[in-house]
């Protein structure tokens, strides 16, 4: 359980109380992340306080540095927020399974991110943009409670201008000057209604959002459960299938997930809600 | 030293020979045995055989007392340092702390040895290997003692164990007519037997008294009754105190966090934890799955008989050793055997 040391090479505000930490792994350990797949996660240590799991927020093609989006919510994340460029953190990973990007080739992708739930979806978007011709249409539905909680807003232009790529934004509470959608992501989804004929959907956000979005995709838009992907959050303390904390019924989110399709989720004894 | 089976060899020794042997072991290695600590029995370090707690002191061949905590804590301590952290300015230095001493545990009960074996499935047989656990396991020899009979809360025979099951030991002792029959079970155990001094025997170990079995619900039953109100009903008296998990030989949930040793020096520790705790699964965003007590208690039973066997490839085996400690320790009278019988009966 010994982490690799990493240096913060970039720290920037991503949204209100959310920072992007870019880590350069030391001691030649960035090798381990070269084969990192979209959807995997890692533990980040604020030494002296502890460690917490975060979805890896960039694709390996955009490495060798590793990005993490950190919302200030608890002891470890507050500790990480207090660090600056040049400071040392610990990184343990990559861990968990990933989105089967090869299997998605030739398909349209509909990506639904809510709040900081967008972070583990960014490597999927980046991977598709890096290998654009391998995939069909890319629709990104991006939501947050308020405009200042939308993550990666400085990258929206890159996403919008990529071929066959569309970005839709929505917030619950708009501010002055907001000229995109207002309302829940489910309302946006209904309005946009992307073609689901040859599509894979990928959802990440708060559990309640995942619940309603995947339900709508399945029941109203005909997405088969096996093509309806989610990445789930769970409290974890080891990430290696030992500490027992993240079980959803007989599955462990850390080693059997965090990526599941709804067919798999449907078979679980316990719900993720 | 390997865990491979030793050629079936047995010796018969007196109480004095046993004590002499244990005294010799205690000089060369760390000897852990049942010991009376502030009024309760625990597996603890003893410096010689006179510190060991025997349950029948007046008898010619007394048995050791059964500790209130299982031998799990020898391999997976309640709190354990994983590494130390030295911080100086922007410099960080990490150092792992591997337990590195040869240990012998004496007086291990068959249920406890089985518990250690079940923990192997999590910490050693499932990749990645947990280096702290593996190091302790490799350095430790288990000397078991067969129970003569099952006590009132024991049910090892219902979950695949037996009071005289030597399988998971390195050495097994059986009390017999004022003497002890010693069986070397593994090569590692054979290595501890003093050569030539003991009288060899070909006697069959004495059979322990076993008071029957009850059927354990199979997978189908667990799948069928997950959403029953029964779990809410049974949990009404549960206090979520988590004592059942701490005394359990196979509950292995843990938390990891950093503690300060002194300014600039920290340790990353792991501590026992339990799925019974209210905030056990709370995530940073505030979402709190398994908020109901019934859901948490249900998880404990399901883990023992369904999840854990499924996750760590135990086939039909359960992750319960039938030691009955959770029944003994529960202040609210939650009885795992009652739950198993209720589930088996349910339609």
XYZ file of C-alpha atoms in Angstrom:
620
model
C 0.000 0.000 0.000
C 3.045 2.234 -0.434
C 2.236 5.115 -2.791
C 4.480 6.482 -5.504
C 5.640 10.040 -4.914
C 4.444 12.639 -7.374
C 5.082 16.342 -7.801
C 2.257 18.792 -8.376
C 3.252 20.483 -11.624
C 0.005 22.365 -12.110
C -2.753 23.386 -9.744
C -5.691 25.367 -11.054
C -9.275 26.117 -10.102
C -11.629 23.994 -12.107
C -14.872 25.212 -10.575
C -15.998 26.570 -7.234
C -14.132 24.534 -4.573
C -12.884 22.106 -7.223
C -9.217 22.057 -8.207
C -7.377 20.272 -10.937
C -4.138 18.709 -9.709
C -1.659 17.694 -12.367
C 0.892 15.233 -10.987
C 4.254 14.274 -12.409
C 5.175 10.891 -11.009
C 8.706 10.710 -9.674
C 11.321 7.955 -9.635
C 10.462 6.888 -13.208
C 7.056 5.687 -12.071
C 5.038 7.418 -14.796
C 5.527 4.186 -16.804
C 2.720 2.607 -14.802
C 0.263 5.195 -16.109
C 1.219 4.881 -19.774
C -1.201 2.005 -20.211
C -3.854 3.599 -18.014
C -7.354 3.245 -19.491
C -10.277 5.712 -19.384
C -12.374 4.961 -16.294
C -9.599 3.829 -13.972
C -8.913 5.523 -10.663
C -6.056 6.090 -8.227
C -5.587 7.017 -4.585
C -4.001 10.378 -3.922
C -2.274 11.024 -0.586
C -2.086 14.270 1.280
C 0.737 13.053 3.488
C -0.021 13.402 7.144
C -3.777 13.406 6.555
C -4.481 10.302 4.519
C -5.472 9.249 1.030
C -8.680 9.143 -1.001
C -9.681 7.632 -4.353
C -10.197 9.833 -7.435
C -11.084 9.002 -10.999
C -8.115 9.657 -13.261
C -9.187 12.744 -15.191
C -7.026 12.567 -18.289
C -6.343 10.044 -21.022
C -2.933 8.352 -21.153
C -2.425 10.040 -24.554
C -2.468 13.379 -22.724
C 0.160 12.193 -20.209
C 2.682 11.432 -18.889
C 1.306 13.684 -16.121
C -1.824 12.463 -14.381
C -4.797 14.752 -13.684
C -7.154 14.599 -10.730
C -10.207 16.770 -10.091
C -10.498 17.327 -6.365
C -13.596 18.809 -4.734
C -12.980 20.136 -1.254
C -15.274 18.032 0.874
C -13.330 16.239 3.604
C -10.021 16.120 5.452
C -7.897 14.680 2.651
C -9.393 16.853 -0.084
C -9.001 19.966 2.072
C -5.351 18.987 2.602
C -4.887 18.550 -1.128
C -6.453 21.960 -1.769
C -3.884 23.564 0.488
C -0.981 22.238 -1.595
C 0.639 24.203 -4.380
C 2.838 23.610 -7.382
C 6.060 21.856 -6.410
C 4.489 20.072 -3.437
C 4.621 16.295 -3.172
C 1.610 13.996 -3.097
C 1.347 10.202 -3.134
C -0.326 8.263 -5.931
C -1.441 4.641 -5.865
C -2.775 3.246 -9.116
C -4.019 2.912 -11.742
C -6.719 0.755 -10.161
C -10.035 -0.756 -11.190
C -11.514 -1.643 -14.560
C -12.197 0.709 -17.461
C -14.526 1.569 -20.292
C -14.008 -0.937 -23.125
C -13.075 1.765 -25.638
C -12.131 -0.805 -28.305
C -15.587 -2.319 -28.127
C -17.100 1.151 -28.513
C -15.327 1.743 -31.846
C -17.694 2.472 -34.710
C -20.442 3.473 -32.259
C -21.974 6.821 -31.402
C -21.172 7.869 -27.865
C -23.480 9.804 -25.555
C -21.687 11.050 -22.477
C -23.639 12.358 -19.497
C -21.715 14.048 -16.717
C -23.092 15.672 -13.603
C -20.920 17.989 -11.518
C -17.559 16.512 -10.583
C -18.877 13.256 -12.033
C -17.595 14.696 -15.283
C -14.000 14.130 -14.188
C -13.733 10.367 -14.901
C -15.507 11.004 -18.241
C -12.918 13.505 -19.459
C -10.421 10.732 -20.379
C -13.175 9.107 -22.471
C -13.746 12.390 -24.313
C -10.008 12.924 -24.763
C -9.504 9.376 -25.979
C -12.248 9.795 -28.574
C -10.802 13.133 -29.719
C -7.344 11.535 -30.044
C -8.768 8.690 -32.151
C -11.642 10.619 -33.697
C -12.148 8.526 -36.830
C -12.597 5.334 -34.792
C -15.850 6.549 -33.271
C -19.182 7.878 -34.537
C -20.975 10.954 -33.224
C -19.970 12.174 -29.794
C -22.685 13.938 -27.773
C -21.637 15.405 -24.464
C -24.387 16.359 -22.010
C -22.797 18.267 -19.182
C -24.659 19.398 -16.081
C -24.096 21.128 -12.772
C -26.147 22.840 -10.116
C -24.715 26.255 -11.000
C -22.586 27.608 -13.878
C -19.582 28.046 -11.562
C -19.709 24.293 -10.778
C -19.309 23.198 -14.399
C -15.968 21.418 -14.703
C -13.415 21.812 -17.519
C -15.190 24.879 -18.947
C -11.950 26.085 -20.549
C -11.933 22.969 -22.727
C -15.442 23.298 -24.112
C -14.196 25.045 -27.243
C -11.883 22.133 -28.023
C -14.788 19.726 -27.576
C -17.221 21.832 -29.614
C -14.883 22.281 -32.544
C -13.927 18.602 -32.830
C -15.532 16.796 -35.787
C -18.942 15.197 -35.185
C -18.911 16.352 -31.603
C -21.663 18.291 -29.846
C -21.668 19.739 -26.348
C -24.854 20.533 -24.434
C -24.768 22.349 -21.120
C -27.389 22.667 -18.432
C -27.591 24.046 -14.904
C -30.302 24.029 -12.236
C -29.757 27.650 -11.200
C -28.508 29.932 -13.974
C -26.719 33.218 -13.371
C -26.856 36.370 -15.449
C -25.410 35.785 -18.873
C -26.191 32.074 -18.937
C -27.399 31.273 -22.436
C -27.585 27.498 -22.345
C -30.188 25.110 -20.981
C -31.741 25.374 -17.569
C -32.986 22.272 -15.794
C -32.045 18.738 -14.908
C -29.876 16.599 -17.151
C -32.851 14.303 -17.756
C -34.764 17.256 -19.207
C -31.792 18.102 -21.391
C -31.550 14.493 -22.510
C -35.203 14.447 -23.482
C -34.831 17.703 -25.368
C -31.617 16.791 -27.210
C -32.733 13.194 -27.732
C -29.604 11.920 -29.504
C -30.021 8.940 -31.775
C -29.610 5.750 -29.760
C -29.692 3.395 -32.706
C -26.009 2.566 -32.657
C -25.032 4.262 -29.426
C -23.223 3.604 -26.193
C -24.186 5.785 -23.237
C -21.838 6.598 -20.379
C -23.114 8.290 -17.238
C -21.366 9.584 -14.132
C -22.663 11.890 -11.439
C -24.421 11.756 -8.081
C -26.193 8.395 -7.465
C -29.636 9.948 -7.821
C -28.702 11.393 -11.213
C -27.272 8.059 -12.401
C -30.483 6.384 -11.291
C -32.827 8.674 -13.238
C -30.601 9.071 -16.304
C -30.003 5.348 -16.805
C -33.700 4.681 -16.217
C -34.697 7.221 -18.852
C -32.128 5.898 -21.323
C -33.414 2.399 -20.859
C -37.146 2.946 -20.587
C -37.767 5.958 -22.815
C -34.917 5.827 -25.312
C -34.526 2.102 -25.764
C -30.870 1.811 -24.787
C -30.225 -1.852 -23.990
C -28.803 -2.329 -20.453
C -25.581 -3.776 -21.864
C -24.894 -0.520 -23.765
C -25.845 1.702 -20.827
C -22.584 2.304 -18.958
C -21.981 3.961 -15.601
C -19.025 4.519 -13.344
C -19.878 4.278 -9.664
C -18.480 6.018 -6.646
C -17.957 4.117 -3.398
C -16.083 4.696 -0.190
C -12.816 2.770 -0.429
C -9.746 2.464 1.730
C -7.535 0.096 -0.240
C -8.643 -0.123 -3.873
C -7.306 -3.667 -4.084
C -10.228 -5.801 -2.994
C -9.094 -6.209 0.612
C -10.669 -3.621 2.895
C -14.226 -4.713 2.134
C -15.718 -1.246 2.254
C -16.949 -0.770 -1.304
C -19.043 -3.906 -1.756
C -22.278 -3.686 -3.707
C -23.712 -7.054 -2.853
C -21.225 -9.673 -3.990
C -19.209 -7.251 -6.128
C -16.422 -4.944 -5.017
C -16.560 -1.578 -6.778
C -12.754 -1.234 -6.580
C -11.847 -4.411 -8.452
C -15.068 -5.420 -10.245
C -15.731 -1.757 -11.140
C -15.903 1.178 -10.993
C -17.207 0.784 -14.574
C -20.334 -1.328 -14.987
C -23.047 -1.572 -17.582
C -26.640 -1.604 -16.384
C -27.004 -5.274 -17.197
C -24.320 -5.994 -14.598
C -25.757 -3.462 -12.147
C -29.197 -5.031 -12.568
C -27.857 -8.400 -11.494
C -26.373 -7.057 -8.270
C -28.119 -8.037 -5.071
C -27.755 -4.548 -3.660
C -28.641 -1.256 -5.378
C -26.100 1.553 -5.665
C -28.573 4.142 -4.375
C 9.738 -23.076 5.938
C 7.094 -24.615 3.750
C 3.471 -25.216 4.558
C 3.553 -28.519 2.719
C 2.310 -31.513 4.682
C 4.793 -33.340 6.873
C 5.130 -37.099 6.888
C 2.576 -38.240 9.411
C 4.564 -38.325 12.639
C 3.316 -38.255 16.189
C 4.754 -38.040 19.641
C 3.416 -38.376 23.129
C 4.672 -35.920 25.734
C 4.019 -35.086 29.372
C 2.915 -31.721 30.742
C 6.504 -31.098 31.832
C 7.868 -31.889 28.377
C 5.282 -29.550 26.885
C 6.265 -26.724 29.213
C 9.982 -27.259 28.624
C 9.381 -27.163 24.884
C 7.338 -23.958 25.086
C 9.986 -22.346 27.331
C 12.633 -23.157 24.721
C 10.469 -21.725 21.949
C 9.907 -18.558 24.010
C 13.661 -17.960 24.186
C 14.341 -18.172 20.453
C 11.097 -16.687 19.102
C 8.117 -14.606 20.055
C 5.697 -16.969 21.760
C 2.056 -15.939 21.717
C -0.461 -17.867 23.790
C -3.715 -17.391 25.697
C -2.934 -15.158 28.657
C -5.068 -13.581 31.359
C -5.031 -9.815 30.767
C -7.058 -7.642 33.155
C -9.558 -10.405 33.733
C -9.999 -11.583 30.129
C -8.153 -14.094 28.001
C -6.270 -12.828 24.971
C -3.630 -14.174 22.597
C -0.624 -12.268 23.912
C 3.140 -12.487 24.087
C 4.324 -14.742 26.928
C 7.932 -14.940 28.088
C 7.561 -18.482 29.432
C 5.000 -21.251 29.805
C 3.960 -20.231 33.321
C 2.249 -17.130 31.870
C -0.091 -19.201 29.732
C -3.728 -19.359 30.842
C -4.925 -22.915 31.258
C -8.624 -23.544 31.587
C -8.387 -26.559 33.861
C -5.459 -25.776 36.077
C -6.050 -28.671 38.409
C -6.290 -31.287 35.717
C -3.296 -33.348 34.666
C -3.515 -32.252 31.050
C -5.229 -28.909 31.033
C -6.461 -27.152 27.924
C -5.622 -23.532 27.224
C -8.381 -21.002 27.782
C -10.079 -19.650 24.693
C -9.281 -15.966 24.150
C -12.144 -13.533 23.684
C -10.513 -12.228 20.477
C -9.508 -14.718 17.812
C -5.939 -15.288 16.650
C -6.762 -12.955 13.724
C -5.049 -10.147 15.636
C -1.665 -11.910 15.436
C -1.701 -11.581 11.639
C -3.980 -8.603 11.218
C -3.589 -6.403 14.314
C -6.394 -4.053 15.431
C -4.106 -1.156 14.510
C -1.085 -1.577 12.316
C 1.493 0.798 10.920
C 1.842 0.437 7.153
C 4.645 2.964 6.758
C 6.082 6.106 8.255
C 6.113 9.490 6.552
C 8.919 12.006 7.122
C 8.038 15.507 5.985
C 10.536 18.290 5.744
C 9.619 21.283 3.617
C 8.673 19.873 0.220
C 10.660 16.684 0.860
C 8.776 13.482 1.645
C 10.350 10.221 2.699
C 8.360 7.021 3.130
C 9.501 3.906 4.951
C 7.652 0.615 5.144
C 7.561 -1.240 8.415
C 7.499 -4.944 7.845
C 7.046 -7.218 10.837
C 10.142 -9.326 10.762
C 10.207 -11.635 13.737
C 9.664 -15.372 14.025
C 6.501 -16.047 15.966
C 4.850 -19.154 17.367
C 1.217 -19.094 18.417
C 0.347 -21.773 20.931
C -3.096 -22.951 21.957
C -4.794 -22.030 18.701
C -8.318 -23.406 18.422
C -9.329 -25.163 15.190
C -11.926 -22.448 14.508
C -9.239 -19.779 14.791
C -6.817 -21.604 12.507
C -9.623 -21.922 10.001
C -10.204 -18.185 10.360
C -6.563 -17.500 9.490
C -6.890 -19.761 6.462
C -9.965 -17.811 5.343
C -8.051 -14.542 5.728
C -5.332 -16.034 3.504
C -7.935 -16.099 0.723
C -8.293 -12.294 0.966
C -4.786 -11.167 1.803
C -2.568 -13.748 0.118
C -4.416 -15.870 -2.420
C -6.069 -12.909 -4.163
C -3.691 -10.670 -6.114
C -2.188 -8.290 -5.048
C -0.693 -9.978 -2.007
C -0.932 -7.891 1.165
C 2.708 -7.651 2.205
C 2.116 -6.953 5.920
C -0.204 -9.914 6.358
C 1.963 -12.174 4.205
C 5.080 -11.326 6.169
C 3.432 -12.163 9.492
C 1.905 -15.321 8.096
C 5.212 -16.522 6.705
C 7.000 -15.905 9.976
C 4.448 -17.637 12.158
C 3.936 -21.242 13.174
C 0.565 -22.335 14.529
C 0.456 -24.882 17.351
C -3.141 -25.898 17.816
C -4.914 -27.688 20.555
C -7.958 -29.804 19.832
C -11.081 -28.835 21.746
C -12.485 -31.751 23.717
C -16.034 -30.723 22.951
C -18.123 -27.877 21.604
C -19.233 -25.309 24.149
C -22.750 -23.928 24.189
C -22.251 -21.303 21.442
C -19.940 -23.347 19.207
C -21.141 -24.631 15.847
C -17.931 -25.329 13.899
C -19.257 -28.732 12.839
C -22.095 -27.029 10.949
C -19.763 -24.876 8.845
C -17.284 -27.546 7.798
C -14.999 -27.502 10.847
C -14.488 -29.847 13.755
C -13.257 -29.474 17.340
C -10.268 -31.689 16.477
C -9.674 -30.418 12.925
C -5.906 -30.249 12.394
C -6.065 -29.081 8.754
C -5.092 -25.475 9.179
C -2.457 -25.998 11.905
C 1.280 -26.533 11.618
C 1.292 -28.695 14.753
C -1.731 -30.143 16.525
C -1.934 -31.219 20.163
C -4.550 -33.553 21.606
C -4.975 -34.006 25.335
C -5.095 -37.623 26.359
C -4.944 -39.200 29.808
C -2.629 -36.721 31.402
C -0.440 -36.491 28.337
C -0.428 -34.681 25.008
C -0.350 -36.324 21.637
C 1.636 -34.104 19.249
C 1.054 -34.285 15.501
C 3.284 -32.497 12.977
C 0.883 -31.312 10.287
C 3.225 -29.285 8.049
C 6.957 -29.226 7.352
C 7.045 -25.852 9.070
C 5.600 -27.492 12.182
C 7.932 -30.482 11.972
C 10.846 -28.055 12.129
C 9.811 -27.010 15.653
C 9.720 -30.546 17.065
C 12.837 -31.338 19.136
C 14.649 -34.227 17.466
C 15.037 -37.487 19.303
C 13.943 -36.333 22.742
C 10.295 -37.236 22.469
C 8.634 -40.625 22.495
C 7.149 -41.442 19.099
C 3.733 -43.030 18.954
C 1.415 -44.485 16.373
C -1.696 -43.977 18.485
C -4.769 -42.543 16.822
C -5.546 -39.073 18.177
C -8.515 -39.116 20.531
C -11.823 -38.102 18.942
C -13.524 -35.015 20.322
C -17.175 -35.012 21.272
C -19.257 -33.215 18.687
C -22.880 -32.425 19.330
C -24.397 -32.581 15.892
C -24.939 -30.168 13.039
C -27.592 -27.938 11.591
C -27.950 -27.173 7.882
C -26.486 -23.930 6.523
C -28.722 -22.099 3.999
C -27.406 -22.456 0.469
C -26.922 -19.640 -2.051
C -30.470 -19.824 -3.389
C -31.930 -19.058 0.034
C -29.754 -15.970 0.399
C -30.690 -14.705 -3.069
C -34.348 -15.278 -2.434
C -34.637 -13.539 0.919
C -32.498 -10.431 0.422
C -35.459 -8.058 0.449
C -37.341 -9.690 3.320
C -38.535 -7.560 6.254
C -36.830 -10.132 8.450
C -33.559 -8.148 8.329
C -35.232 -5.038 9.682
C -36.964 -7.033 12.389
C -33.812 -8.835 13.513
C -31.837 -5.586 13.558
C -34.253 -3.797 15.890
C -32.240 -4.954 18.857
C -28.818 -4.456 17.183
C -26.853 -1.568 18.687
C -24.448 -1.226 15.723
C -21.674 -1.582 18.312
C -19.657 -3.733 15.892
C -18.330 -6.007 18.653
C -19.355 -9.017 16.528
C -16.960 -7.928 13.790
C -14.040 -7.347 16.104
C -14.247 -10.766 17.784
C -14.868 -12.529 14.465
C -11.930 -14.601 13.135
C -12.765 -13.609 9.542
C -14.184 -10.066 9.619
C -11.396 -8.175 7.922
C -12.762 -4.756 6.987
C -10.315 -1.997 7.702
C -9.843 1.730 7.442
C -6.646 3.547 6.524
C -5.582 6.936 7.804
C -2.583 9.045 8.794
C -1.643 9.921 12.366
C 1.018 12.298 13.605
C 3.865 10.760 15.602
C 5.566 14.124 16.168
C 5.751 17.303 14.095
C 7.142 16.341 10.685
C 6.705 12.625 11.304
C 3.525 10.695 10.550
C 2.409 7.124 10.186
C -0.119 5.613 7.829
C -2.078 3.097 9.825
C -4.854 0.665 9.173
C -7.406 -0.233 11.834
C -10.156 -2.767 12.100
C -13.480 -1.457 10.909
C -16.913 -2.936 10.424
C -19.774 -2.724 7.946
C -22.045 -2.276 10.985
C -20.959 1.335 11.429
C -23.401 4.015 10.360
C -20.880 6.074 8.395
C -18.981 3.131 7.056
C -19.959 3.777 3.462
C -20.593 7.514 3.585
C -18.908 9.239 0.655
C -17.508 12.741 0.606
C -20.503 14.180 -1.233
C -22.707 13.116 1.675
C -24.372 10.132 0.009
C -24.766 7.442 2.648
C -25.609 4.009 1.318
C -26.828 1.323 3.737
C -28.114 3.969 6.109
C -30.526 1.509 7.769
C -29.324 -0.751 10.569
C -31.131 -3.705 9.022
C -29.256 -3.237 5.747
C -25.970 -3.209 7.615
C -26.671 -6.258 9.746
C -27.900 -8.062 6.632
C -24.627 -7.199 4.923
C -22.674 -8.885 7.716
C -24.584 -12.157 7.374
C -24.522 -12.017 3.587
C -20.794 -11.334 3.631
C -20.125 -14.404 5.752
C -22.235 -16.834 3.764
C -22.440 -15.419 0.266
C -20.294 -12.384 -0.660
C -16.984 -13.407 0.870
C -17.089 -16.985 -0.495
C -18.056 -15.547 -3.885
C -15.444 -12.772 -3.926
C -12.522 -14.888 -2.801
C -13.338 -18.180 -4.524
C -14.204 -20.302 -1.496
C -16.612 -22.438 -3.561
C -19.311 -23.719 -1.229
C -17.402 -22.900 1.950
C -18.726 -20.165 4.193
C -16.538 -17.492 5.742
C -17.893 -18.343 9.201
C -15.828 -20.655 11.393
C -18.621 -21.398 13.849
C -16.654 -20.125 16.844
C -19.752 -18.486 18.312
C -17.818 -15.469 19.624
C -20.298 -13.045 18.048
C -23.069 -14.724 20.033
C -21.046 -14.546 23.235
C -20.181 -10.892 22.841
C -23.455 -9.419 21.539
C -25.039 -7.290 24.257
C -28.398 -7.407 22.462
C -28.659 -11.147 21.932
C -28.289 -11.228 18.144
C -27.533 -14.883 17.460
C -26.097 -15.911 14.108
C -27.298 -19.506 14.534
C -30.856 -18.237 15.047
C -30.562 -16.239 11.797
C -29.253 -19.276 9.915
C -32.027 -21.498 11.248
C -34.693 -18.863 10.461
C -33.405 -18.453 6.925
C -33.239 -22.192 6.361
C -36.854 -22.534 7.570
C -38.157 -19.595 5.545
C -40.051 -20.221 2.343
